[in-house]
mmCIF file of C-alpha atoms in Angstrom:
data_model
loop_
_atom_site.group_PDB
_atom_site.id
_atom_site.type_symbol
_atom_site.label_atom_id
_atom_site.label_comp_id
_atom_site.label_asym_id
_atom_site.label_seq_id
_atom_site.Cartn_x
_atom_site.Cartn_y
_atom_site.Cartn_z
ATOM 1 C CA MET G 20 -121.512 -223.949 105.386
ATOM 2 C CA ASP G 21 -119.646 -220.932 103.690
ATOM 3 C CA LEU G 22 -115.878 -221.279 103.530
ATOM 4 C CA LEU G 23 -115.746 -217.715 105.341
ATOM 5 C CA ALA G 24 -117.012 -219.759 108.697
ATOM 6 C CA PHE G 25 -113.538 -221.281 108.899
ATOM 7 C CA ARG G 26 -111.193 -218.932 110.594
ATOM 8 C CA GLY G 27 -107.527 -219.556 109.813
ATOM 9 C CA THR G 28 -108.337 -220.899 106.082
ATOM 10 C CA ASP G 29 -105.210 -220.422 104.198
ATOM 11 C CA PHE G 30 -105.241 -220.923 100.305
ATOM 12 C CA LYS G 31 -103.092 -220.267 97.306
ATOM 13 C CA ILE G 32 -105.306 -219.761 94.311
ATOM 14 C CA HIS G 33 -104.201 -220.237 90.707
ATOM 15 C CA LEU G 34 -107.318 -219.276 88.374
ATOM 16 C CA PRO G 35 -106.716 -219.317 84.436
ATOM 17 C CA ILE G 36 -109.447 -217.819 82.693
ATOM 18 C CA SER G 37 -110.004 -218.481 79.042
ATOM 19 C CA GLU G 38 -110.561 -215.585 76.694
ATOM 20 C CA ASP G 39 -114.017 -217.129 75.940
ATOM 21 C CA LEU G 40 -115.120 -217.005 79.416
ATOM 22 C CA LEU G 41 -113.417 -213.632 80.077
ATOM 23 C CA ASN G 42 -115.759 -212.149 77.096
ATOM 24 C CA LYS G 43 -118.524 -213.709 78.643
ATOM 25 C CA GLY G 44 -117.856 -212.025 82.137
ATOM 26 C CA ALA G 45 -117.171 -208.780 80.419
ATOM 27 C CA ASP G 46 -120.375 -208.980 78.534
ATOM 28 C CA ASN G 47 -122.144 -209.415 81.971
ATOM 29 C CA VAL G 48 -120.540 -206.712 84.039
ATOM 30 C CA VAL G 49 -119.881 -203.891 81.513
ATOM 31 C CA GLN G 50 -123.372 -203.193 80.064
ATOM 32 C CA HIS G 51 -124.708 -199.844 78.532
ATOM 33 C CA PRO G 52 -127.510 -199.427 76.015
ATOM 34 C CA GLU G 53 -124.821 -197.291 73.764
ATOM 35 C CA LEU G 54 -122.348 -200.107 74.128
ATOM 36 C CA ASP G 55 -123.029 -202.515 70.992
ATOM 37 C CA ARG G 56 -119.917 -204.602 71.206
ATOM 38 C CA LEU G 57 -117.099 -205.571 73.354
ATOM 39 C CA GLN G 58 -114.404 -208.121 72.521
ATOM 40 C CA LEU G 59 -111.363 -208.693 74.557
ATOM 41 C CA THR G 60 -108.478 -210.802 72.867
ATOM 42 C CA CYS G 61 -105.734 -212.123 75.232
ATOM 43 C CA LEU G 62 -102.179 -211.324 73.217
ATOM 44 C CA GLY G 63 -99.824 -212.476 75.693
ATOM 45 C CA ASP G 64 -96.957 -210.628 77.247
ATOM 46 C CA ASN G 65 -99.551 -209.163 79.566
ATOM 47 C CA ARG G 66 -100.913 -207.280 76.596
ATOM 48 C CA MET G 67 -104.585 -207.294 75.522
ATOM 49 C CA GLU G 68 -106.686 -206.175 72.711
ATOM 50 C CA ILE G 69 -109.987 -204.426 73.353
ATOM 51 C CA LYS G 70 -112.334 -204.130 70.488
ATOM 52 C CA PHE G 71 -115.687 -202.177 70.976
ATOM 53 C CA THR G 72 -118.299 -200.682 69.059
ATOM 54 C CA ILE G 73 -120.410 -197.762 70.594
ATOM 55 C CA SER G 74 -123.383 -195.761 69.065
ATOM 56 C CA PRO G 75 -123.754 -192.758 71.092
ATOM 57 C CA LYS G 76 -125.000 -190.976 67.986
ATOM 58 C CA ILE G 77 -122.892 -192.479 65.362
ATOM 59 C CA VAL G 78 -121.459 -196.065 65.398
ATOM 60 C CA ILE G 79 -117.997 -195.823 66.358
ATOM 61 C CA THR G 80 -115.519 -198.902 66.556
ATOM 62 C CA ARG G 81 -112.151 -198.708 68.138
ATOM 63 C CA THR G 82 -109.524 -201.454 68.893
ATOM 64 C CA LEU G 83 -107.254 -200.421 71.722
ATOM 65 C CA GLN G 84 -104.135 -202.409 72.711
ATOM 66 C CA VAL G 85 -103.552 -202.433 76.654
ATOM 67 C CA TYR G 86 -100.612 -203.420 78.663
ATOM 68 C CA VAL G 87 -102.281 -205.165 81.931
ATOM 69 C CA HIS G 88 -99.965 -204.280 85.136
ATOM 70 C CA GLU G 89 -99.366 -207.338 87.108
ATOM 71 C CA ASP G 90 -100.090 -206.059 90.589
ATOM 72 C CA LEU G 91 -103.771 -205.655 91.628
ATOM 73 C CA GLY G 92 -103.184 -203.650 94.596
ATOM 74 C CA PHE G 93 -104.373 -206.111 97.301
ATOM 75 C CA PRO G 94 -105.293 -205.778 100.157
ATOM 76 C CA THR G 95 -105.378 -201.988 100.266
ATOM 77 C CA ASN G 96 -106.557 -200.872 96.792
ATOM 78 C CA PRO G 97 -107.915 -203.958 94.523
ATOM 79 C CA ARG G 98 -107.950 -202.616 91.030
ATOM 80 C CA MET G 99 -106.928 -203.583 87.655
ATOM 81 C CA HIS G 100 -104.262 -201.126 86.047
ATOM 82 C CA LEU G 101 -104.291 -201.111 82.421
ATOM 83 C CA THR G 102 -102.264 -198.717 80.096
ATOM 84 C CA ILE G 103 -103.453 -197.703 76.800
ATOM 85 C CA GLU G 104 -100.564 -198.333 74.207
ATOM 86 C CA HIS G 105 -102.101 -198.110 70.975
ATOM 87 C CA GLY G 106 -105.613 -197.154 69.575
ATOM 88 C CA LEU G 107 -106.908 -193.918 71.331
ATOM 89 C CA LYS G 108 -105.845 -190.593 70.654
ATOM 90 C CA VAL G 109 -106.253 -187.536 72.635
ATOM 91 C CA ILE G 110 -108.769 -186.016 69.974
ATOM 92 C CA ASP G 111 -110.986 -188.895 70.233
ATOM 93 C CA ARG G 112 -113.308 -187.018 72.432
ATOM 94 C CA VAL G 113 -116.339 -189.031 72.015
ATOM 95 C CA VAL G 114 -114.815 -192.320 72.803
ATOM 96 C CA ILE G 115 -112.973 -190.674 75.615
ATOM 97 C CA GLY G 116 -116.533 -189.092 76.949
ATOM 98 C CA PHE G 117 -118.064 -192.330 76.380
ATOM 99 C CA ILE G 118 -115.726 -194.231 78.604
ATOM 100 C CA LYS G 119 -115.510 -191.343 81.222
ATOM 101 C CA ASN G 120 -119.195 -190.513 81.448
ATOM 102 C CA ARG G 121 -121.392 -193.501 80.415
ATOM 103 C CA LEU G 122 -119.540 -196.570 81.727
ATOM 104 C CA PRO G 123 -119.903 -197.471 85.342
ATOM 105 C CA GLU G 124 -117.943 -195.450 87.737
ATOM 106 C CA TRP G 125 -115.698 -198.397 88.651
ATOM 107 C CA ILE G 126 -114.242 -198.197 85.183
ATOM 108 C CA GLN G 127 -112.114 -194.839 85.298
ATOM 109 C CA LEU G 128 -109.891 -193.332 82.472
ATOM 110 C CA GLN G 129 -107.201 -191.065 83.412
ATOM 111 C CA SER G 130 -105.117 -190.004 80.393
ATOM 112 C CA LYS G 131 -104.113 -193.143 78.876
ATOM 113 C CA GLU G 132 -104.295 -195.216 82.229
ATOM 114 C CA LEU G 133 -107.556 -197.210 82.549
ATOM 115 C CA PHE G 134 -108.372 -198.380 86.191
ATOM 116 C CA VAL G 135 -110.882 -201.266 86.903
ATOM 117 C CA ASP G 136 -112.075 -201.111 90.611
ATOM 118 C CA LEU G 137 -112.502 -204.754 91.413
ATOM 119 C CA GLY G 138 -114.580 -204.601 94.559
ATOM 120 C CA PRO G 139 -117.839 -204.148 92.308
ATOM 121 C CA VAL G 140 -116.639 -206.747 89.972
ATOM 122 C CA PHE G 141 -116.373 -209.202 93.020
ATOM 123 C CA ALA G 142 -119.598 -208.132 94.284
ATOM 124 C CA MET G 143 -121.287 -208.839 90.926
ATOM 125 C CA SER G 144 -119.842 -212.406 90.807
ATOM 126 C CA GLY G 145 -121.114 -213.165 94.127
ATOM 127 C CA MET G 146 -117.758 -213.017 95.858
ATOM 128 C CA GLY G 147 -117.689 -209.677 97.500
ATOM 129 C CA ASP G 148 -117.123 -211.064 101.020
ATOM 130 C CA TYR G 149 -113.796 -212.668 99.835
ATOM 131 C CA LEU G 150 -112.353 -209.631 98.607
ATOM 132 C CA THR G 151 -111.251 -208.327 101.855
ATOM 133 C CA ARG G 152 -109.522 -211.683 102.435
ATOM 134 C CA ILE G 153 -107.151 -211.770 99.536
ATOM 135 C CA GLN G 154 -103.768 -210.936 100.706
ATOM 136 C CA THR G 155 -101.663 -210.619 97.560
ATOM 137 C CA ALA G 156 -103.121 -211.014 93.830
ATOM 138 C CA ARG G 157 -101.326 -210.745 90.528
ATOM 139 C CA VAL G 158 -102.556 -211.194 86.934
ATOM 140 C CA GLU G 159 -100.612 -212.398 83.866
ATOM 141 C CA VAL G 160 -102.211 -212.183 80.110
ATOM 142 C CA ARG G 161 -100.901 -215.011 78.241
ATOM 143 C CA SER G 162 -102.263 -215.912 74.705
ATOM 144 C CA GLY G 163 -105.821 -216.888 75.020
ATOM 145 C CA GLN G 164 -105.917 -216.694 78.725
ATOM 146 C CA LEU G 165 -105.911 -214.563 81.708
ATOM 147 C CA VAL G 166 -104.181 -215.897 84.626
ATOM 148 C CA PHE G 167 -105.100 -214.775 88.196
ATOM 149 C CA ASP G 168 -102.790 -215.943 91.006
ATOM 150 C CA ALA G 169 -103.774 -215.046 94.737
ATOM 151 C CA SER G 170 -103.281 -215.781 98.341
ATOM 152 C CA PHE G 171 -106.412 -215.764 100.526
ATOM 153 C CA LYS G 172 -106.416 -215.845 104.401
ATOM 154 C CA ASN G 173 -109.379 -215.883 106.435
ATOM 155 C CA MET O 15 -124.191 -213.983 86.759
ATOM 156 C CA GLU O 16 -126.789 -216.879 86.398
ATOM 157 C CA GLU O 17 -125.827 -216.564 82.645
ATOM 158 C CA LEU O 18 -122.176 -217.071 83.462
ATOM 159 C CA ILE O 19 -122.776 -220.057 85.670
ATOM 160 C CA LYS O 20 -125.052 -221.669 82.956
ATOM 161 C CA TYR O 21 -122.203 -221.211 80.578
ATOM 162 C CA LEU O 22 -119.669 -222.687 82.790
ATOM 163 C CA LYS O 23 -121.895 -225.749 83.453
ATOM 164 C CA GLU O 24 -122.720 -226.216 79.945
ATOM 165 C CA THR O 25 -118.943 -226.318 78.907
ATOM 166 C CA GLN O 26 -118.046 -228.510 81.976
ATOM 167 C CA MET O 27 -115.886 -225.506 83.276
ATOM 168 C CA GLU O 28 -113.737 -225.669 80.225
ATOM 169 C CA GLY O 29 -112.937 -221.758 80.671
ATOM 170 C CA LEU O 30 -111.345 -222.431 83.989
ATOM 171 C CA LYS O 31 -109.413 -225.493 82.942
ATOM 172 C CA GLY O 32 -105.830 -225.612 84.919
ATOM 173 C CA MET O 33 -107.640 -223.949 88.070
ATOM 174 C CA LYS O 34 -106.011 -224.958 91.158
ATOM 175 C CA ILE O 35 -106.821 -223.754 94.846
ATOM 176 C CA GLU O 36 -104.731 -225.509 97.469
ATOM 177 C CA GLY O 37 -104.490 -224.989 101.095
ATOM 178 C CA GLU O 38 -105.764 -225.524 104.454
ATOM 179 C CA ILE O 39 -109.060 -225.234 106.327
ATOM 180 C CA PRO O 40 -108.963 -225.593 110.164
ATOM 181 C CA VAL O 41 -112.347 -226.879 111.376
ATOM 182 C CA THR O 42 -113.460 -226.407 114.887
ATOM 183 C CA GLU O 43 -115.314 -228.968 116.892
ATOM 184 C CA LYS O 44 -118.409 -227.421 116.508
ATOM 185 C CA GLN O 45 -118.220 -226.996 112.900
ATOM 186 C CA LEU O 46 -117.166 -230.566 112.621
ATOM 187 C CA ASN O 47 -120.306 -231.600 114.382
ATOM 188 C CA VAL O 48 -122.404 -229.474 112.425
ATOM 189 C CA LEU O 49 -120.873 -230.874 109.140
ATOM 190 C CA LEU O 50 -121.488 -234.501 110.446
ATOM 191 C CA GLU O 51 -125.040 -233.598 111.176
ATOM 192 C CA GLN O 52 -125.675 -232.454 107.828
ATOM 193 C CA PHE O 53 -123.952 -235.434 106.350
ATOM 194 C CA VAL O 54 -125.420 -238.138 108.839
ATOM 195 C CA ARG O 55 -129.138 -236.600 109.290
ATOM 196 C CA PRO O 56 -131.385 -238.282 106.529
ATOM 197 C CA GLN O 57 -132.946 -235.847 104.412
ATOM 198 C CA LEU O 58 -136.648 -234.738 105.330
ATOM 199 C CA GLU O 59 -139.241 -235.913 102.818
ATOM 200 C CA PRO O 60 -142.935 -234.958 102.601
ATOM 201 C CA LYS O 61 -145.031 -237.699 103.554
ATOM 202 C CA PRO O 62 -146.947 -239.553 100.711
ATOM 203 C CA GLY O 63 -150.042 -237.720 99.637
ATOM 204 C CA THR O 64 -148.933 -234.413 101.009
ATOM 205 C CA GLU O 65 -147.262 -231.409 99.381
ATOM 206 C CA PRO O 66 -144.293 -229.348 100.540
ATOM 207 C CA THR O 67 -145.247 -226.358 102.644
ATOM 208 C CA SER O 68 -142.422 -224.205 101.114
ATOM 209 C CA PRO O 69 -140.162 -224.307 97.945
ATOM 210 C CA PRO O 70 -136.698 -225.404 98.373
ATOM 211 C CA ALA O 71 -134.457 -222.531 99.604
ATOM 212 C CA ALA O 72 -132.447 -220.943 96.972
ATOM 213 C CA SER O 73 -128.648 -221.089 97.324
ATOM 214 C CA ALA O 74 -127.084 -218.052 99.035
ATOM 215 C CA ASN O 75 -124.288 -218.051 96.706
ATOM 216 C CA PRO O 76 -124.788 -219.204 93.093
ATOM 217 C CA MET O 77 -121.278 -219.984 92.710
ATOM 218 C CA MET O 78 -122.333 -223.086 94.988
ATOM 219 C CA GLU O 79 -123.889 -224.760 92.231
ATOM 220 C CA LEU O 80 -120.543 -225.139 90.068
ATOM 221 C CA LEU O 81 -119.503 -227.596 93.062
ATOM 222 C CA PRO O 82 -120.485 -230.778 91.280
ATOM 223 C CA TYR O 83 -118.065 -229.862 88.583
ATOM 224 C CA LEU O 84 -114.860 -229.521 90.792
ATOM 225 C CA LYS O 85 -112.639 -232.204 92.105
ATOM 226 C CA PHE O 86 -111.908 -232.016 95.921
ATOM 227 C CA PRO O 87 -109.073 -234.294 96.683
ATOM 228 C CA ILE O 88 -108.060 -234.149 100.631
ATOM 229 C CA LEU O 89 -104.340 -234.260 100.800
ATOM 230 C CA ASP O 90 -103.920 -234.287 104.343
ATOM 231 C CA VAL O 91 -105.816 -234.324 107.574
ATOM 232 C CA LYS O 92 -104.345 -233.593 111.018
ATOM 233 C CA ILE O 93 -105.386 -232.449 114.689
ATOM 234 C CA LYS O 94 -103.562 -229.097 115.941
ATOM 235 C CA ASP O 95 -104.545 -226.890 118.710
ATOM 236 C CA GLY O 96 -108.012 -228.668 119.082
ATOM 237 C CA LYS O 97 -108.996 -228.149 115.394
ATOM 238 C CA LEU O 98 -108.961 -230.462 112.392
ATOM 239 C CA ILE O 99 -106.832 -229.018 109.916
ATOM 240 C CA LEU O 100 -107.881 -230.174 106.304
ATOM 241 C CA LYS O 101 -105.282 -229.788 103.634
ATOM 242 C CA VAL O 102 -107.513 -229.780 100.429
ATOM 243 C CA ARG O 103 -107.016 -229.095 96.782
ATOM 244 C CA VAL O 104 -109.635 -227.752 94.463
ATOM 245 C CA GLU O 105 -109.389 -228.474 90.748
ATOM 246 C CA VAL O 106 -111.506 -228.247 87.618
#
């Protein structure tokens, strides 16, 4: 019997995700034939390093430092908001074009703001039906882990 | 997804160490009876010398495969408005 069958269920969720597991998950959901490598490093202070190698025509490796915004926009607009602090220049057209045009549409780049729509991510992890029951959620990047805190009501 | 679940099982859920989910599940009388039925009713086994007619059904949610790796202490049980309220905690 699924948890969603129990009306009135009320939970607090504390979910620390290790960097290893985060990278396994990212490998699973962010896939493209020209994305050769993607490595996430949790730095702490809500900052993360994203290292990736793409090969649209030539091989390009970049390391971005991003600030991860705590609020995940639940319940109305569930998405992760990251601000690119270092590593991406406006002249980096190949990289910007790759992120904008080649990655799935649930990853959006607007200037230095990167948005990850959480609906498809939940759906891919088999938890799509639970998404609309999350009332509040926040994320914290600690050294070596990403911590997800949420309240769930059904 | 299967790869991720396999990884979690192989590492004994190390990547989610410290996970804590705590709250209340209201269970209606009807649901309680379904659960009791599932618990009490003996498993149907094929008779000796016969083959099962269909393969076991796959789990609807692959995450359910992780249940054996979780601890489920029941913190409190009470009856409220005709429902059984289970206060539970789920931990790695």
